[in-house]
């Protein structure tokens, strides 16, 4: 039925949106559209055929119920390459190694977004049963929700070793980490295993976000940590916690390695090819002014920016309120 096409198309679109978060605030819209079109049309479909198309990994017994690797890790590898090739946002890292936090503009919206994702994951995982089996579908919904909740708790516990105060963005990423982690085996896990997988995913995402920042890969939304790192964890967890004795950790590891190698090569070729031909990154002036204005010809919020009217600020431009960014750029020596 055409509903199957629509369902699978959403999986493909999800893979591309994962990359968008890691390259946010500095990539050209047209360049990203070219990348995402080729990435989904060729890279994702070829990779997907290895398992979901009855390919060689399926024959080996590799298992990925709803896409911890096929969707999330594939998108995560693309996100990692994109962030590395583009480089960090202006003002993110100073020459002396200091990192300048660039906070999100609307945390309440982020909370709403994560809650919507949590709700949508019931369709993502529950729909992957591909049949009207009430027992299996209900198990998938329970393991999905337990892993999400445990992921948020795990992230808060892990972050308590870093700071005395909880961090909302880490907790939200922890919820997403739990969802990504359970996706590979939501139908073959017990509720207790789902909790363990979520807790570990929440802890992993905190460590990964900090580690990636230390090596100066600028990932604005933590896409690499949530989707790549926790996607790998969730896929390997099938070989540890699955109730099906035929699932092997070694086979899962082979699958993770194969998808990683293939996607790294393809994503690198795509990003470097686009960079050499049509260019990837917007100009420094456009980046400071904001891509809403430069790439889309509008502003997200119809309000006067903080600092509007300062010397050198274009009327109504977001750059008027970016004195902190200009100071950080001066520290970089740019």
Coordinates of N, CA and C in Angstrom, one line a residue, residues 116-314:
X116 N 6.9 16.4 21.7 CA 6.3 16.0 20.5 C 7.1 14.8 19.8
X117 N 8.4 14.9 19.9 CA 9.2 13.8 19.4 C 8.9 12.5 20.2
X118 N 8.8 12.6 21.5 CA 8.5 11.4 22.3 C 7.2 10.8 21.9
X119 N 6.2 11.7 21.7 CA 4.9 11.2 21.2 C 5.0 10.6 19.8
X120 N 5.7 11.2 19.0 CA 5.9 10.7 17.6 C 6.6 9.4 17.5
X121 N 7.5 9.2 18.5 CA 8.3 7.9 18.6 C 7.4 6.7 18.7
X122 N 6.2 6.9 19.3 CA 5.2 5.8 19.4 C 4.8 5.3 18.0
X123 N 4.7 6.2 17.1 CA 4.4 5.9 15.7 C 5.6 5.3 15.0
X124 N 6.8 5.9 15.3 CA 8.1 5.5 14.8 C 8.4 4.0 15.1
X125 N 8.3 3.7 16.4 CA 8.6 2.4 16.8 C 7.4 1.4 16.8
X126 N 6.2 1.9 17.3 CA 5.0 1.1 17.2 C 4.6 0.7 15.8
X127 N 4.8 1.7 14.9 CA 4.4 1.4 13.5 C 5.4 0.4 12.9
X128 N 6.6 0.3 13.4 CA 7.5 -0.7 12.8 C 7.2 -2.1 13.1
X129 N 6.2 -2.4 13.9 CA 5.7 -3.8 14.1 C 5.1 -4.2 12.8
X130 N 4.6 -3.3 12.0 CA 4.0 -3.6 10.7 C 2.9 -4.6 10.7
X131 N 2.2 -4.7 11.8 CA 1.0 -5.6 11.9 C 0.2 -5.2 13.0
X132 N -1.1 -5.6 13.0 CA -2.0 -5.3 14.1 C -1.9 -6.3 15.2
X133 N -0.7 -6.4 15.8 CA -0.4 -7.4 16.9 C -0.5 -6.6 18.2
X134 N -1.5 -6.7 18.9 CA -1.7 -5.9 20.2 C -0.6 -6.2 21.2
X135 N -0.2 -7.4 21.4 CA 0.7 -7.8 22.4 C 2.1 -7.2 22.1
X136 N 2.6 -7.4 20.8 CA 3.9 -6.9 20.5 C 3.9 -5.4 20.4
X137 N 2.9 -4.8 19.9 CA 2.8 -3.3 19.8 C 2.8 -2.7 21.1
X138 N 2.0 -3.2 22.1 CA 2.0 -2.7 23.4 C 3.3 -2.8 24.1
X139 N 4.1 -3.9 23.9 CA 5.4 -4.1 24.4 C 6.3 -3.0 23.9
X140 N 6.3 -2.7 22.6 CA 7.1 -1.7 22.0 C 6.8 -0.3 22.5
X141 N 5.6 0.0 22.7 CA 5.2 1.3 23.3 C 5.7 1.4 24.7
X142 N 5.6 0.4 25.5 CA 6.1 0.4 26.9 C 7.6 0.6 27.0
X143 N 8.3 -0.3 26.2 CA 9.8 -0.2 26.2 C 10.3 1.2 25.7
X144 N 9.6 1.7 24.7 CA 10.0 3.0 24.2 C 9.8 4.1 25.2
X145 N 8.7 4.1 25.9 CA 8.4 5.2 26.9 C 9.4 5.0 28.1
X146 N 9.6 3.8 28.6 CA 10.5 3.6 29.7 C 11.9 4.0 29.4
X147 N 12.4 3.7 28.2 CA 13.7 4.1 27.8 C 13.9 5.6 27.8
X148 N 12.8 6.3 27.3 CA 12.9 7.7 27.2 C 12.9 8.4 28.6
X149 N 12.1 7.9 29.5 CA 12.1 8.4 30.8 C 13.4 8.1 31.5
X150 N 13.9 6.9 31.4 CA 15.2 6.6 32.0 C 16.3 7.4 31.4
X151 N 16.3 7.7 30.1 CA 17.3 8.5 29.5 C 17.4 9.9 30.1
X152 N 16.2 10.5 30.3 CA 16.2 11.8 30.9 C 16.8 11.8 32.3
X153 N 16.4 10.7 33.1 CA 17.0 10.6 34.5 C 18.5 10.3 34.4
X154 N 18.9 9.4 33.5 CA 20.3 9.1 33.4 C 21.2 10.3 33.1
X155 N 20.7 11.2 32.2 CA 21.4 12.4 31.8 C 21.5 13.3 33.0
X156 N 20.4 13.4 33.8 CA 20.5 14.3 35.0 C 21.4 13.8 36.0
X157 N 21.4 12.5 36.2 CA 22.4 11.9 37.2 C 23.8 12.1 36.7
X158 N 24.1 11.8 35.4 CA 25.4 12.0 34.9 C 25.9 13.4 35.0
X159 N 25.0 14.4 34.7 CA 25.4 15.8 34.7 C 25.6 16.3 36.1
X160 N 25.0 15.6 37.1 CA 25.3 16.0 38.5 C 26.7 15.9 38.9
X161 N 27.5 15.1 38.2 CA 28.9 15.0 38.5 C 29.7 16.1 37.8
X162 N 29.1 16.8 36.9 CA 29.7 17.9 36.2 C 29.4 19.3 36.9
X163 N 28.1 19.4 37.3 CA 27.6 20.7 37.8 C 26.6 20.4 39.0
X164 N 26.6 21.3 39.9 CA 25.7 21.2 41.0 C 24.2 21.5 40.7
X165 N 24.0 22.0 39.5 CA 22.7 22.4 39.0 C 22.3 21.6 37.8
X166 N 21.1 21.2 37.7 CA 20.6 20.4 36.5 C 20.6 21.3 35.3
X167 N 20.8 20.6 34.1 CA 20.8 21.3 32.9 C 19.7 20.8 32.0
X168 N 18.7 21.7 31.7 CA 17.5 21.3 30.9 C 17.9 20.7 29.6
X169 N 18.8 21.3 28.9 CA 19.1 20.8 27.5 C 19.7 19.4 27.6
X170 N 20.5 19.2 28.6 CA 21.1 17.8 28.8 C 20.0 16.8 29.1
X171 N 19.0 17.2 29.9 CA 17.9 16.3 30.3 C 17.1 16.0 29.0
X172 N 16.9 17.0 28.2 CA 16.1 16.8 27.0 C 16.8 15.9 26.0
X173 N 18.2 16.1 25.9 CA 18.9 15.2 25.0 C 19.0 13.8 25.6
X174 N 18.9 13.7 26.9 CA 18.9 12.4 27.6 C 17.6 11.6 27.2
X175 N 16.5 12.3 27.1 CA 15.2 11.7 26.7 C 15.4 11.2 25.3
X176 N 15.9 12.0 24.4 CA 16.1 11.6 23.0 C 17.1 10.5 22.9
X177 N 18.1 10.5 23.8 CA 19.1 9.4 23.8 C 18.5 8.1 24.1
X178 N 17.6 8.1 25.1 CA 16.9 6.9 25.5 C 16.0 6.4 24.4
X179 N 15.4 7.3 23.7 CA 14.5 6.9 22.5 C 15.3 6.3 21.4
X180 N 16.5 6.9 21.1 CA 17.3 6.4 20.0 C 17.9 5.0 20.4
X181 N 18.3 4.9 21.7 CA 18.9 3.7 22.2 C 18.0 2.5 22.1
X182 N 16.7 2.7 22.4 CA 15.8 1.6 22.4 C 15.3 1.2 21.1
X183 N 15.5 2.1 20.1 CA 14.8 1.9 18.8 C 15.3 0.6 18.1
X184 N 16.5 0.2 18.3 CA 17.0 -1.0 17.6 C 16.4 -2.3 18.1
X185 N 16.0 -2.3 19.3 CA 15.4 -3.6 19.9 C 14.2 -3.4 20.7
X186 N 13.4 -2.4 20.4 CA 12.2 -2.2 21.2 C 11.2 -3.4 21.3
X187 N 11.3 -4.2 20.3 CA 10.4 -5.4 20.3 C 11.0 -6.7 20.9
X188 N 12.3 -6.6 21.3 CA 12.9 -7.8 21.8 C 13.5 -7.5 23.2
X189 N 13.1 -6.5 23.9 CA 13.6 -6.1 25.2 C 12.5 -6.3 26.3
X190 N 12.9 -6.6 27.5 CA 12.0 -6.6 28.6 C 11.9 -5.2 29.1
X191 N 10.8 -4.8 29.8 CA 10.8 -3.5 30.4 C 12.0 -3.1 31.2
X192 N 12.5 -4.0 32.0 CA 13.7 -3.7 32.8 C 14.9 -3.4 31.9
X193 N 15.1 -4.2 30.9 CA 16.2 -4.0 30.0 C 16.1 -2.6 29.3
X194 N 14.8 -2.2 29.0 CA 14.6 -0.9 28.4 C 15.0 0.2 29.3
X195 N 14.8 0.1 30.6 CA 15.2 1.1 31.6 C 16.7 1.2 31.7
X196 N 17.4 0.0 31.7 CA 18.8 0.0 31.7 C 19.4 0.7 30.5
X197 N 18.9 0.3 29.3 CA 19.4 0.9 28.1 C 19.2 2.4 28.1
X198 N 18.1 2.9 28.6 CA 17.8 4.3 28.6 C 18.7 5.0 29.6
X199 N 18.9 4.4 30.8 CA 19.8 5.0 31.8 C 21.2 5.2 31.2
X200 N 21.7 4.1 30.6 CA 23.1 4.1 30.0 C 23.2 5.2 28.9
X201 N 22.1 5.2 28.0 CA 22.1 6.2 26.9 C 22.2 7.6 27.5
X202 N 21.4 7.9 28.5 CA 21.4 9.2 29.1 C 22.8 9.6 29.7
X203 N 23.5 8.6 30.3 CA 24.8 8.9 30.8 C 25.8 9.1 29.6
X204 N 25.7 8.3 28.6 CA 26.6 8.4 27.4 C 26.4 9.7 26.8
X205 N 25.2 10.2 26.6 CA 25.0 11.5 25.8 C 25.7 12.6 26.5
X206 N 25.7 12.7 27.9 CA 26.3 13.8 28.6 C 27.9 13.7 28.4
X207 N 28.4 12.5 28.5 CA 29.9 12.4 28.3 C 30.3 12.7 26.9
X208 N 29.4 12.3 25.9 CA 29.7 12.5 24.5 C 29.7 14.0 24.1
X209 N 28.7 14.7 24.6 CA 28.5 16.1 24.3 C 29.8 16.9 24.8
X210 N 30.2 16.6 26.0 CA 31.4 17.2 26.6 C 32.6 16.9 25.8
X211 N 32.8 15.6 25.5 CA 34.0 15.2 24.7 C 34.1 15.8 23.3
X212 N 32.9 15.8 22.6 CA 32.9 16.4 21.3 C 33.2 17.9 21.3
X213 N 32.8 18.6 22.4 CA 33.1 20.0 22.6 C 34.6 20.2 22.8
X214 N 35.2 19.3 23.5 CA 36.6 19.4 23.8 C 37.5 19.3 22.6
X215 N 37.1 18.5 21.6 CA 37.9 18.4 20.4 C 37.4 19.4 19.3
X216 N 36.6 20.4 19.8 CA 36.3 21.5 19.0 C 35.5 21.2 17.7
X217 N 34.6 20.2 17.8 CA 33.6 20.0 16.8 C 32.3 20.6 17.3
X218 N 31.9 21.6 16.6 CA 30.7 22.4 17.0 C 29.4 21.8 16.6
X219 N 28.7 21.2 17.5 CA 27.4 20.5 17.2 C 26.4 21.2 18.0
X220 N 25.7 22.2 17.4 CA 24.8 23.1 18.2 C 23.7 22.3 19.0
X221 N 23.2 21.2 18.5 CA 22.1 20.6 19.2 C 22.4 19.2 19.8
X222 N 23.7 18.8 19.7 CA 24.1 17.5 20.2 C 23.6 16.4 19.4
X223 N 23.5 16.6 18.1 CA 23.0 15.6 17.2 C 23.9 14.3 17.1
X224 N 25.2 14.6 17.0 CA 26.1 13.5 17.0 C 26.1 12.6 18.2
X225 N 26.0 13.2 19.4 CA 25.9 12.5 20.6 C 24.6 11.7 20.7
X226 N 23.5 12.3 20.4 CA 22.2 11.7 20.6 C 22.0 10.6 19.5
X227 N 22.3 10.9 18.3 CA 21.9 9.9 17.2 C 23.0 9.0 16.8
X228 N 24.2 9.4 16.7 CA 25.3 8.5 16.4 C 25.8 7.7 17.6
X229 N 26.2 8.3 18.6 CA 26.8 7.6 19.8 C 25.7 6.7 20.4
X230 N 24.5 7.2 20.7 CA 23.5 6.4 21.3 C 22.8 5.5 20.3
X231 N 22.9 5.8 19.0 CA 22.4 4.8 18.0 C 23.3 3.6 18.0
X232 N 24.6 3.8 18.1 CA 25.6 2.7 18.2 C 25.3 1.9 19.5
X233 N 25.1 2.6 20.6 CA 24.9 1.9 21.9 C 23.6 1.0 21.8
X234 N 22.5 1.6 21.2 CA 21.3 0.8 21.1 C 21.4 -0.4 20.3
X235 N 22.2 -0.3 19.2 CA 22.4 -1.4 18.3 C 23.2 -2.5 19.0
X236 N 24.2 -2.2 19.7 CA 25.0 -3.1 20.4 C 24.2 -3.7 21.5
X237 N 23.3 -3.0 22.1 CA 22.6 -3.4 23.3 C 21.7 -4.6 22.9
X238 N 21.3 -4.7 21.6 CA 20.5 -5.8 21.1 C 21.3 -7.1 21.4
X239 N 22.6 -7.1 21.1 CA 23.4 -8.3 21.3 C 23.6 -8.6 22.8
X240 N 23.2 -7.7 23.7 CA 23.4 -7.9 25.1 C 22.1 -8.3 25.8
X241 N 21.1 -7.6 25.5 CA 19.8 -7.7 26.3 C 18.7 -8.4 25.5
X242 N 18.8 -8.7 24.2 CA 17.7 -9.2 23.5 C 17.2 -10.5 24.1
X243 N 15.9 -10.7 24.0 CA 15.3 -12.0 24.5 C 15.3 -13.0 23.4
X244 N 15.8 -12.7 22.2 CA 16.0 -13.6 21.1 C 17.4 -14.2 21.2
X245 N 17.6 -15.4 21.4 CA 19.0 -16.0 21.6 C 19.8 -16.0 20.2
X246 N 19.1 -15.8 19.1 CA 19.8 -15.7 17.8 C 20.5 -14.4 17.6
X247 N 20.2 -13.4 18.4 CA 20.9 -12.1 18.2 C 22.3 -12.1 18.8
X248 N 23.3 -11.8 18.0 CA 24.7 -11.9 18.5 C 25.3 -10.5 18.6
X249 N 26.1 -10.3 19.6 CA 26.8 -9.0 19.8 C 27.8 -8.8 18.7
X250 N 28.5 -9.9 18.3 CA 29.5 -9.8 17.2 C 28.9 -9.3 15.9
X251 N 27.7 -9.9 15.6 CA 27.0 -9.5 14.3 C 26.6 -8.1 14.4
X252 N 26.1 -7.7 15.6 CA 25.7 -6.3 15.7 C 26.9 -5.3 15.6
X253 N 28.0 -5.7 16.1 CA 29.2 -4.9 16.0 C 29.7 -4.8 14.5
X254 N 29.6 -5.9 13.8 CA 29.9 -5.9 12.3 C 29.0 -4.9 11.6
X255 N 27.7 -5.0 11.9 CA 26.8 -4.0 11.3 C 27.1 -2.6 11.6
X256 N 27.4 -2.3 12.8 CA 27.7 -0.9 13.2 C 29.0 -0.5 12.4
X257 N 30.0 -1.3 12.4 CA 31.2 -0.9 11.6 C 31.0 -0.7 10.2
X258 N 30.2 -1.6 9.6 CA 29.9 -1.5 8.1 C 29.2 -0.2 7.8
X259 N 28.2 0.1 8.6 CA 27.4 1.3 8.3 C 28.3 2.5 8.6
X260 N 29.1 2.5 9.6 CA 30.0 3.6 9.9 C 31.0 3.9 8.8
X261 N 31.6 2.9 8.3 CA 32.6 3.0 7.2 C 32.0 3.6 5.9
X262 N 30.9 3.0 5.6 CA 30.2 3.3 4.3 C 29.7 4.8 4.4
X263 N 29.1 5.1 5.5 CA 28.5 6.5 5.6 C 29.6 7.6 5.7
X264 N 30.6 7.3 6.4 CA 31.7 8.2 6.6 C 32.3 8.6 5.2
X265 N 32.6 7.5 4.4 CA 33.2 7.8 3.1 C 32.2 8.6 2.2
X266 N 30.9 8.2 2.2 CA 30.0 8.8 1.3 C 29.7 10.3 1.8
X267 N 29.5 10.5 3.1 CA 29.2 11.8 3.6 C 30.4 12.8 3.3
X268 N 31.6 12.2 3.5 CA 32.8 13.0 3.3 C 32.9 13.5 1.9
X269 N 32.7 12.5 0.9 CA 32.8 12.8 -0.5 C 31.7 13.9 -0.9
X270 N 30.5 13.8 -0.3 CA 29.5 14.7 -0.6 C 29.8 16.1 -0.1
X271 N 30.1 16.2 1.2 CA 30.4 17.5 1.8 C 31.6 18.2 1.1
X272 N 32.7 17.4 0.9 CA 33.9 18.0 0.3 C 33.6 18.4 -1.1
X273 N 32.8 17.6 -1.8 CA 32.5 17.9 -3.2 C 31.7 19.2 -3.3
X274 N 30.7 19.3 -2.5 CA 29.9 20.5 -2.5 C 30.7 21.7 -2.1
X275 N 31.6 21.5 -1.1 CA 32.4 22.7 -0.6 C 33.3 23.2 -1.8
X276 N 33.8 22.2 -2.6 CA 34.7 22.6 -3.7 C 34.0 23.2 -4.9
X277 N 32.7 23.0 -5.0 CA 32.0 23.4 -6.2 C 31.1 24.6 -5.9
X278 N 30.1 24.5 -5.1 CA 29.1 25.5 -4.8 C 29.3 26.2 -3.5
X279 N 30.3 25.7 -2.7 CA 30.5 26.3 -1.4 C 29.5 25.8 -0.3
X280 N 30.0 25.7 0.9 CA 29.1 25.2 2.0 C 28.7 26.2 3.0
X281 N 29.6 27.1 3.3 CA 29.3 28.0 4.4 C 29.0 29.4 4.0
X282 N 28.1 30.0 4.7 CA 27.7 31.4 4.5 C 28.8 32.3 4.8
X283 N 28.8 33.6 4.4 CA 29.8 34.6 4.7 C 29.8 34.9 6.2
X284 N 30.9 35.4 6.8 CA 30.9 35.8 8.2 C 29.8 36.8 8.5
X285 N 29.6 37.8 7.6 CA 28.6 38.8 7.8 C 27.2 38.2 7.9
X286 N 27.0 37.3 7.0 CA 25.6 36.7 7.0 C 25.4 35.8 8.2
X287 N 26.5 35.2 8.6 CA 26.4 34.3 9.8 C 26.0 35.2 11.1
X288 N 26.7 36.3 11.2 CA 26.4 37.2 12.3 C 25.0 37.8 12.2
X289 N 24.6 38.1 11.0 CA 23.3 38.7 10.8 C 22.2 37.7 11.1
X290 N 22.5 36.5 10.9 CA 21.5 35.4 11.1 C 21.0 34.9 9.8
X291 N 20.9 33.5 9.7 CA 20.5 32.9 8.5 C 19.1 33.1 8.1
X292 N 18.3 33.4 9.2 CA 16.8 33.7 8.9 C 16.8 34.8 7.9
X293 N 17.6 35.9 8.1 CA 17.6 37.0 7.2 C 18.3 36.8 5.9
X294 N 19.5 36.3 6.1 CA 20.4 36.1 4.9 C 19.9 35.0 3.9
X295 N 19.5 33.9 4.4 CA 19.1 32.8 3.6 C 17.7 32.7 3.3
X296 N 16.8 33.2 4.2 CA 15.4 33.1 4.0 C 14.6 34.4 3.8
X297 N 15.4 35.5 4.0 CA 14.7 36.8 3.8 C 13.7 37.2 4.8
X298 N 13.8 36.7 6.1 CA 12.9 37.1 7.1 C 13.5 36.8 8.5
X299 N 12.8 37.2 9.5 CA 13.3 37.0 10.9 C 12.3 36.1 11.6
X300 N 12.8 35.2 12.4 CA 11.9 34.3 13.2 C 11.0 35.0 14.1
X301 N 11.5 36.1 14.7 CA 10.7 36.9 15.7 C 10.6 38.3 15.3
X302 N 9.4 38.8 15.3 CA 9.1 40.2 14.9 C 9.3 41.1 16.1
X303 N 10.5 41.2 16.6 CA 10.8 42.0 17.7 C 12.2 42.7 17.4
X304 N 12.4 43.8 18.1 CA 13.7 44.5 17.9 C 14.7 43.8 18.7
X305 N 15.9 43.4 18.1 CA 16.9 42.7 18.8 C 17.6 43.5 19.9
X306 N 18.1 42.8 20.9 CA 18.8 43.5 21.9 C 20.0 44.2 21.4
X307 N 20.2 45.4 21.7 CA 21.3 46.2 21.2 C 21.1 46.9 19.9
X308 N 19.8 46.8 19.4 CA 19.6 47.5 18.1 C 19.9 49.0 18.2
X309 N 20.5 49.5 17.2 CA 20.9 50.9 17.2 C 22.3 51.1 17.6
X310 N 23.0 50.0 18.0 CA 24.5 50.2 18.3 C 25.2 50.5 17.1
X311 N 26.4 51.2 17.2 CA 27.2 51.6 16.0 C 27.5 50.4 15.2
X312 N 27.4 50.5 13.9 CA 27.7 49.4 13.0 C 26.7 48.3 12.8
X313 N 25.6 48.5 13.5 CA 24.5 47.5 13.4 C 23.5 47.9 12.4
X314 N 23.2 47.0 11.4 CA 22.2 47.3 10.4 C 20.8 47.4 11.1

